[in-house]
Coordinates of C-alpha atoms and ligand atoms in Angstrom, one line a residue:
X1068 CA 6.4 -26.0 42.9
X1069 CA 3.5 -28.1 41.8
X1070 CA 0.0 -26.6 41.8
X1071 CA -2.3 -27.5 44.7
X1072 CA -4.2 -30.8 44.1
X1073 CA -6.7 -32.0 46.6
X1074 CA -6.8 -35.6 45.4
X1075 CA -3.1 -36.1 45.7
X1076 CA -1.5 -38.3 48.4
X1077 CA 1.9 -37.1 49.9
X1078 CA 3.2 -40.6 50.1
X1079 CA 2.8 -40.7 46.3
X1080 CA 5.1 -37.7 45.9
X1081 CA 8.5 -39.3 45.4
X1082 CA 10.5 -36.7 47.2
X1083 CA 8.3 -36.7 50.2
X1084 CA 8.3 -40.4 50.9
X1085 CA 9.6 -41.0 54.5
X1086 CA 12.4 -43.3 53.3
X1087 CA 13.4 -40.6 50.8
X1088 CA 13.6 -37.9 53.4
X1089 CA 15.6 -40.3 55.7
X1090 CA 18.0 -41.0 52.8
X1091 CA 18.5 -37.3 52.2
X1092 CA 19.1 -36.7 55.9
X1093 CA 21.5 -39.6 56.1
X1094 CA 23.4 -38.5 53.0
X1095 CA 23.8 -35.0 54.5
X1096 CA 25.0 -36.4 57.9
X1097 CA 27.5 -38.7 56.1
X1098 CA 28.8 -35.8 54.0
X1099 CA 29.3 -33.6 57.1
X1100 CA 31.1 -36.4 58.9
X1101 CA 33.3 -37.0 55.8
X1102 CA 34.3 -33.4 55.5
X1103 CA 37.9 -33.3 56.6
X1104 CA 38.2 -29.5 56.8
X1105 CA 36.2 -26.3 56.9
X1106 CA 36.4 -25.9 53.1
X1107 CA 35.0 -29.4 52.5
X1108 CA 32.3 -28.7 55.1
X1109 CA 31.3 -25.5 53.3
X1110 CA 30.9 -27.5 50.1
X1111 CA 28.8 -30.1 51.9
X1112 CA 26.7 -27.4 53.5
X1113 CA 25.8 -25.8 50.2
X1114 CA 25.0 -29.2 48.7
X1115 CA 22.8 -30.4 51.6
X1116 CA 21.3 -27.3 53.1
X1117 CA 21.4 -24.8 50.2
X1118 CA 18.5 -23.6 48.1
X1119 CA 18.8 -26.4 45.6
X1120 CA 19.6 -29.1 48.1
X1121 CA 17.3 -32.2 48.0
X1122 CA 15.8 -31.3 51.4
X1123 CA 15.1 -27.7 50.3
X1124 CA 13.5 -28.9 47.1
X1125 CA 11.4 -31.5 49.1
X1126 CA 10.3 -28.7 51.5
X1127 CA 9.0 -26.8 48.5
X1128 CA 6.8 -29.7 47.5
X1129 CA 4.9 -29.5 50.8
X1130 CA 3.1 -26.3 49.7
X1131 CA 1.5 -28.3 46.9
X1132 CA 0.0 -30.9 49.2
X1133 CA -3.6 -31.0 50.4
X1134 CA -4.0 -29.5 53.9
X1135 CA -4.5 -32.8 55.7
X1136 CA -1.1 -34.1 54.4
X1137 CA 0.9 -30.9 54.9
X1138 CA 1.4 -31.3 58.7
X1139 CA 2.7 -34.8 58.4
X1140 CA 5.1 -34.1 55.5
X1141 CA 6.1 -30.8 57.1
X1142 CA 7.0 -32.5 60.3
X1143 CA 9.1 -35.1 58.7
X1144 CA 11.0 -32.7 56.5
X1145 CA 11.4 -30.2 59.4
X1146 CA 12.8 -32.9 61.6
X1147 CA 15.2 -34.0 58.9
X1148 CA 16.3 -30.5 58.3
X1149 CA 16.7 -29.9 62.0
X1150 CA 18.9 -32.9 62.4
X1151 CA 21.0 -31.8 59.4
X1152 CA 21.5 -28.3 60.7
X1153 CA 22.4 -29.6 64.1
X1154 CA 24.9 -32.0 62.6
X1155 CA 26.3 -29.3 60.5
X1156 CA 26.8 -26.9 63.4
X1157 CA 28.4 -29.7 65.5
X1158 CA 30.8 -30.6 62.7
X1159 CA 31.6 -26.9 62.2
X1160 CA 32.5 -26.5 65.8
X1161 CA 34.6 -29.6 65.7
X1162 CA 36.5 -28.6 62.6
X1163 CA 37.0 -25.0 63.9
X1164 CA 38.5 -26.3 67.1
X1165 CA 40.8 -28.6 65.1
X1166 CA 41.9 -25.7 62.9
X1167 CA 42.6 -23.5 65.9
X1168 CA 44.6 -26.2 67.6
X1169 CA 46.6 -26.8 64.4
X1170 CA 47.3 -23.0 63.9
X1171 CA 48.5 -22.7 67.4
X1172 CA 51.0 -25.5 66.8
X1173 CA 52.0 -24.4 63.3
X1174 CA 52.4 -20.7 64.0
X1175 CA 53.9 -21.1 67.4
X1176 CA 56.8 -18.7 68.0
X1177 CA 59.5 -20.0 70.3
X1178 CA 60.3 -16.9 72.2
X1179 CA 63.2 -18.7 73.9
X1180 CA 65.2 -19.1 70.6
X1181 CA 68.3 -16.9 70.4
X1182 CA 67.4 -13.7 68.4
X1183 CA 70.9 -12.6 67.4
X1184 CA 72.2 -15.6 65.4
X1185 CA 72.4 -13.5 62.3
X1186 CA 75.3 -11.1 63.0
X1187 CA 74.7 -7.5 62.3
X1188 CA 76.7 -6.3 59.2
X1189 CA 79.3 -3.7 59.4
X1190 CA 79.8 -0.7 57.1
X1191 CA 83.0 -0.9 55.2
X1192 CA 85.9 0.9 56.9
X1193 CA 86.7 2.8 53.7
X1194 CA 83.2 4.3 53.8
X1195 CA 83.3 5.3 57.4
X1196 CA 86.8 6.7 57.0
X1197 CA 85.8 8.7 54.0
X1198 CA 82.7 10.1 55.9
X1199 CA 84.9 10.8 58.9
X1200 CA 87.3 12.9 56.8
X1201 CA 84.4 14.6 55.0
X1202 CA 82.7 15.4 58.3
X1203 CA 85.8 17.4 59.4
X1204 CA 85.2 19.7 56.5
X1205 CA 81.4 19.8 56.7
X1206 CA 81.7 21.0 60.2
X1207 CA 83.8 23.9 58.9
X1208 CA 81.1 24.8 56.4
X1209 CA 82.4 22.9 53.3
X1210 CA 79.8 21.3 51.0
X1211 CA 80.1 17.7 49.8
X1212 CA 80.3 17.7 46.0
X1213 CA 80.2 14.6 43.7
X1214 CA 81.0 13.9 40.1
X1215 CA 80.7 10.9 37.8
X1216 CA 83.1 8.0 37.8
X1217 CA 82.8 7.7 34.0
X1218 CA 84.2 11.1 33.2
X1219 CA 84.9 13.2 30.2
X1220 CA 88.6 13.3 29.4
X1221 CA 88.3 17.1 29.4
X1222 CA 87.3 17.2 33.1
X1223 CA 89.8 14.5 34.1
X1224 CA 92.8 16.1 32.3
X1225 CA 92.3 19.2 30.0
X1226 CA 90.5 21.4 32.5
X1227 CA 93.2 20.5 35.1
X1228 CA 96.0 21.7 32.8
X1229 CA 97.3 18.3 31.8
X1230 CA 98.8 18.9 28.4
X1231 CA 97.7 16.6 25.5
X1232 CA 100.9 14.7 25.8
X1233 CA 100.9 14.3 29.6
X1234 CA 102.0 10.7 30.4
X1235 CA 99.1 10.3 32.9
X1236 CA 96.8 10.2 29.9
X1237 CA 98.4 7.1 28.4
X1238 CA 96.8 3.7 28.5
X1239 CA 99.1 2.4 31.2
X1240 CA 97.4 4.7 33.8
X1241 CA 94.0 5.4 32.5
X1242 CA 91.1 3.2 31.6
X1243 CA 89.7 4.7 28.4
X1244 CA 86.0 4.0 27.9
X1245 CA 86.0 5.8 24.6
X1246 CA 89.0 7.4 22.9
X1247 CA 88.7 10.8 21.3
X1248 CA 88.9 9.2 17.9
X1249 CA 86.2 6.7 19.0
X1250 CA 82.8 6.2 17.4
X1251 CA 81.7 9.5 15.8
X1252 CA 84.2 11.7 17.7
X1253 CA 85.7 14.6 15.7
X1254 CA 89.4 15.5 15.8
X1255 CA 90.4 17.1 19.1
X1256 CA 87.2 16.1 20.8
X1257 CA 87.3 14.8 24.4
X1258 CA 87.3 11.1 25.0
X1259 CA 85.7 9.3 28.0
X1260 CA 87.6 7.8 30.8
X1261 CA 87.1 6.2 34.2
X1262 CA 88.3 9.1 36.3
X1263 CA 91.8 8.6 37.6
X1264 CA 91.4 11.0 40.5
X1265 CA 88.7 13.1 42.2
X1266 CA 90.3 16.3 41.0
X1267 CA 87.8 16.6 38.0
X1268 CA 85.2 17.4 40.7
X1269 CA 87.1 20.6 41.3
X1270 CA 86.4 21.7 37.8
X1271 CA 82.7 20.6 38.0
X1272 CA 82.3 22.4 41.3
X1273 CA 83.7 25.6 39.9
X1274 CA 81.5 25.5 36.8
X1275 CA 78.4 24.8 38.9
X1276 CA 78.9 27.5 41.5
X1277 CA 79.9 31.2 41.9
X1278 CA 82.9 31.7 44.2
X1279 CA 83.4 31.6 47.1
X1280 CA 83.5 27.8 46.7
X1281 CA 84.3 25.4 49.5
X1282 CA 83.8 21.8 48.6
X1283 CA 85.0 18.4 49.7
X1284 CA 84.7 15.6 47.2
X1285 CA 85.0 11.9 48.3
X1286 CA 84.8 9.2 45.7
X1287 CA 85.9 6.2 43.8
X1288 CA 88.7 6.4 41.2
X1289 CA 90.3 4.0 38.8
X1290 CA 93.8 3.3 37.4
X1291 CA 95.2 0.4 35.4
X1292 CA 97.2 -1.0 38.3
X1293 CA 97.4 -4.7 39.1
X1294 CA 95.8 -5.7 42.4
X1295 CA 98.6 -6.4 44.9
X1296 CA 99.4 -5.6 48.5
X1297 CA 99.8 -1.9 47.9
X1298 CA 97.8 -1.3 44.7
X1299 CA 94.3 -1.7 43.6
X1300 CA 92.8 -0.6 40.2
X1301 CA 89.7 0.8 42.0
X1302 CA 90.4 2.9 45.0
X1303 CA 89.1 6.0 46.8
X1304 CA 90.3 9.6 47.2
X1305 CA 89.0 12.6 48.9
X1306 CA 89.6 16.0 47.4
X1307 CA 89.3 19.5 48.9
X1308 CA 88.9 22.7 47.0
X1309 CA 88.6 26.3 48.4
X1310 CA 88.3 29.2 46.1
X1311 CA 87.8 32.7 47.5
X1312 CA 89.3 36.2 47.6
X1313 CA 92.7 36.3 49.2
X1314 CA 93.4 32.7 50.0
X1315 CA 97.1 31.8 50.5
X1316 CA 99.3 28.8 51.1
X1317 CA 99.0 29.7 54.8
X1318 CA 95.2 28.9 54.6
X1319 CA 96.1 25.6 53.0
X1320 CA 98.6 24.7 55.7
X1321 CA 96.2 25.7 58.5
X1322 CA 93.4 23.6 56.9
X1323 CA 95.7 20.5 56.6
X1324 CA 96.9 20.9 60.2
X1325 CA 93.3 21.2 61.4
X1326 CA 92.3 18.0 59.5
X1327 CA 95.1 15.9 60.9
X1328 CA 94.5 17.2 64.4
X1329 CA 90.8 16.3 64.1
X1330 CA 91.6 12.9 62.8
X1331 CA 94.7 11.9 64.8
X1332 CA 95.0 14.1 67.8
X1333 CA 95.7 17.7 69.0
X1334 CA 99.5 17.5 68.8
X1335 CA 99.5 16.5 65.1
X1336 CA 101.0 18.6 62.3
X1337 CA 101.8 18.5 58.6
X1338 CA 104.7 19.5 56.5
X1339 CA 104.9 20.4 52.8
X1340 CA 107.5 19.4 50.3
X1341 CA 107.8 20.9 46.9
X1342 CA 106.3 18.8 44.1
X1343 CA 104.6 19.2 40.7
X1344 CA 101.0 18.8 39.7
X1345 CA 99.7 20.4 36.6
X1346 CA 96.6 21.8 38.3
X1347 CA 98.3 23.5 41.3
X1348 CA 101.1 26.1 41.3
X1349 CA 103.0 26.0 43.6
X1350 CA 102.4 22.3 44.3
X1351 CA 103.5 20.3 47.3
X1352 CA 103.5 16.8 48.7
X1353 CA 101.9 16.8 52.1
X1354 CA 103.2 14.7 55.0
X1355 CA 101.7 14.2 58.5
X1356 CA 103.6 13.6 61.6
X1357 CA 103.7 9.8 62.2
X1358 CA 100.7 9.3 64.5
X1359 CA 102.3 6.3 66.1
X1360 CA 105.8 7.5 67.2
X1361 CA 105.0 11.3 66.8
X1362 CA 108.5 11.6 65.2
X1363 CA 110.3 10.2 68.2
X1364 CA 111.7 7.2 66.3
X1365 CA 113.9 9.5 64.2
X1366 CA 117.6 9.0 65.1
X1367 CA 116.5 6.8 67.9
X1368 CA 117.5 3.2 67.1
X1369 CA 116.1 2.0 70.5
X1370 CA 112.6 3.0 69.4
X1371 CA 112.1 2.0 65.8
X1372 CA 108.7 2.7 64.3
X1373 CA 107.2 0.3 61.7
X1374 CA 104.5 2.7 60.7
X1375 CA 106.8 5.4 59.3
X1376 CA 109.9 3.3 59.0
X1377 CA 111.4 5.6 61.6
X1378 CA 111.2 8.6 59.3
X1379 CA 108.8 10.5 61.6
X1380 CA 106.5 11.5 58.8
X1381 CA 103.9 9.7 56.7
X1382 CA 103.2 10.8 53.2
X1383 CA 99.5 11.7 52.8
X1384 CA 98.9 13.1 49.3
X1385 CA 99.2 16.1 47.1
X1386 CA 98.2 19.8 47.5
X1387 CA 98.9 23.3 46.3
X1388 CA 97.4 26.6 45.2
X1389 CA 94.9 26.2 42.4
X1390 CA 96.7 26.9 39.1
X1391 CA 95.2 30.1 37.5
X1392 CA 94.9 28.2 34.3
X1393 CA 92.4 25.9 36.0
X1394 CA 90.4 28.9 37.3
X1395 CA 90.3 30.4 33.8
X1396 CA 89.2 27.0 32.3
X1397 CA 86.3 27.1 34.7
X1398 CA 85.3 30.7 34.2
X1399 CA 86.8 32.1 37.4
X1400 CA 88.7 35.3 37.3
X1401 CA 92.3 34.6 38.7
X1402 CA 92.9 38.3 39.3
X1403 CA 90.1 38.3 41.9
X1404 CA 90.1 34.8 43.3
X1405 CA 92.7 32.3 44.4
X1406 CA 92.3 28.9 45.8
X1407 CA 93.9 25.9 47.4
X1408 CA 93.3 22.2 46.9
X1409 CA 94.5 18.9 48.1
X1410 CA 93.7 15.2 47.5
X1411 CA 94.7 11.9 49.1
X1412 CA 93.9 8.2 49.0
X1413 CA 91.6 6.7 51.6
X1414 CA 93.1 3.2 51.3
X1415 CA 96.5 4.4 52.2
X1416 CA 95.1 6.3 55.2
X1417 CA 93.2 3.2 56.3
X1418 CA 96.4 1.2 56.0
X1419 CA 98.6 3.3 58.3
X1420 CA 95.8 4.3 60.6
X1421 CA 94.7 0.7 61.3
X1422 CA 97.9 -1.2 60.4
X1423 CA 96.3 -2.9 57.5
X1424 CA 99.2 -4.6 55.7
X1425 CA 97.5 -5.8 52.5
X1426 CA 95.2 -3.7 50.4
X1427 CA 93.5 -6.8 49.0
X1428 CA 91.8 -7.2 52.3
X1429 CA 89.9 -4.0 51.6
X1430 CA 88.4 -5.2 48.3
X1431 CA 87.7 -8.9 49.0
X1432 CA 84.5 -8.2 51.0
X1433 CA 85.3 -10.7 53.8
X1434 CA 83.3 -9.8 56.9
X1435 CA 86.2 -11.1 59.0
X1436 CA 88.1 -8.0 57.8
X1437 CA 85.3 -5.5 58.3
X1438 CA 83.8 -6.7 61.5
X1439 CA 86.6 -5.7 63.9
X1440 CA 86.1 -2.1 62.7
X1441 CA 82.7 -2.2 64.4
X1442 CA 79.3 -0.9 63.3
X1443 CA 80.3 2.7 63.1
X1444 CA 77.5 5.0 61.9
Ligands
DAH516 N1 94.8 14.3 42.0 C1 96.1 14.0 42.5 C2 96.4 12.5 42.3 O1 95.5 11.7 42.2 C3 96.2 14.4 43.9 C4 96.2 15.8 44.1 C5 97.4 16.6 44.1 C6 95.0 16.5 44.4 C7 97.3 17.9 44.3 C8 95.0 17.8 44.6 C9 96.2 18.6 44.5 O2 93.8 18.5 44.8 O3 96.1 19.9 44.8 O4 97.5 12.1 42.3

């Protein structure tokens, strides 16, 4: 600001000349009119009404004028600033209204559009089937146990009493991740495999817990099979293990009957046929009554059954009394404890329970296959 000077004429002060003030006002009005949106208007506002705007600077000059000139100059600058502020407010209102109208259009939600165009997904029937079977045992007090899919050969075979030369260890069945002679492994050391069954979880469960042990182990397993209608190299099993004092084959039979009755109906039953598994002794193959014909197709050519090929029974899986060698390998005293175990494939169960004819449908991930099973939780 200039120092007061009594001999000084306002009209001589460049910035306070009437035509200068008018020019500043008109420039401000033009800038506001030209501002196309609120951001541009904000810039114009700072430029034309801010502390360093021409009109603000002119206003400051007034203080330096002699008293007789102050009123006149003050009036002119004041009027110009008033007009500028009014124009600014008017443009502000106008642009806000424009913005509000635009937002209403751009962000409009059409509540009449159909909301269910994206179909809800479905859980895979293998998952729901596995959970359904596990639930039967959870409701009897069993615990769900899990183990790794990339498994030590020792758990997958040795602990389960598969001798070193057992054919199941050979490359045609087992995916080896690392052979025993592999990188850095010493002679006789365990290799690493993709587990070929859920039975290694038996050994893990026994090592992790003190008996009594009651566990159900659902999971994914791997074998070097070609994918075709009845084989897939990746499939699912569910395993059961009970180890306690005084368990007998009668407990195994009762447990199997309870399972098939829970899953297929009160009149279901199972039968056992002698078989061999290294980790059970005695071992059996377990069949369940055909849940479609309930055995009535047997010897009855008028009522053939496709599900069981009129045999009356459907093969479910393997079972038996836990081999004492397995108990010993897992630190359980076979003189005090006995146990039973069984395991079966979920894909097979899904096939005969839902008449799925080709296993490939289960692995392709096509929702047209999963959707009819519904959104079971
Ligand atoms: N692990 C066997 C397999 O994959 C199935 C099996 C047989 C599991 C007998 C068991 C059992 O628990 O006791 O072929």
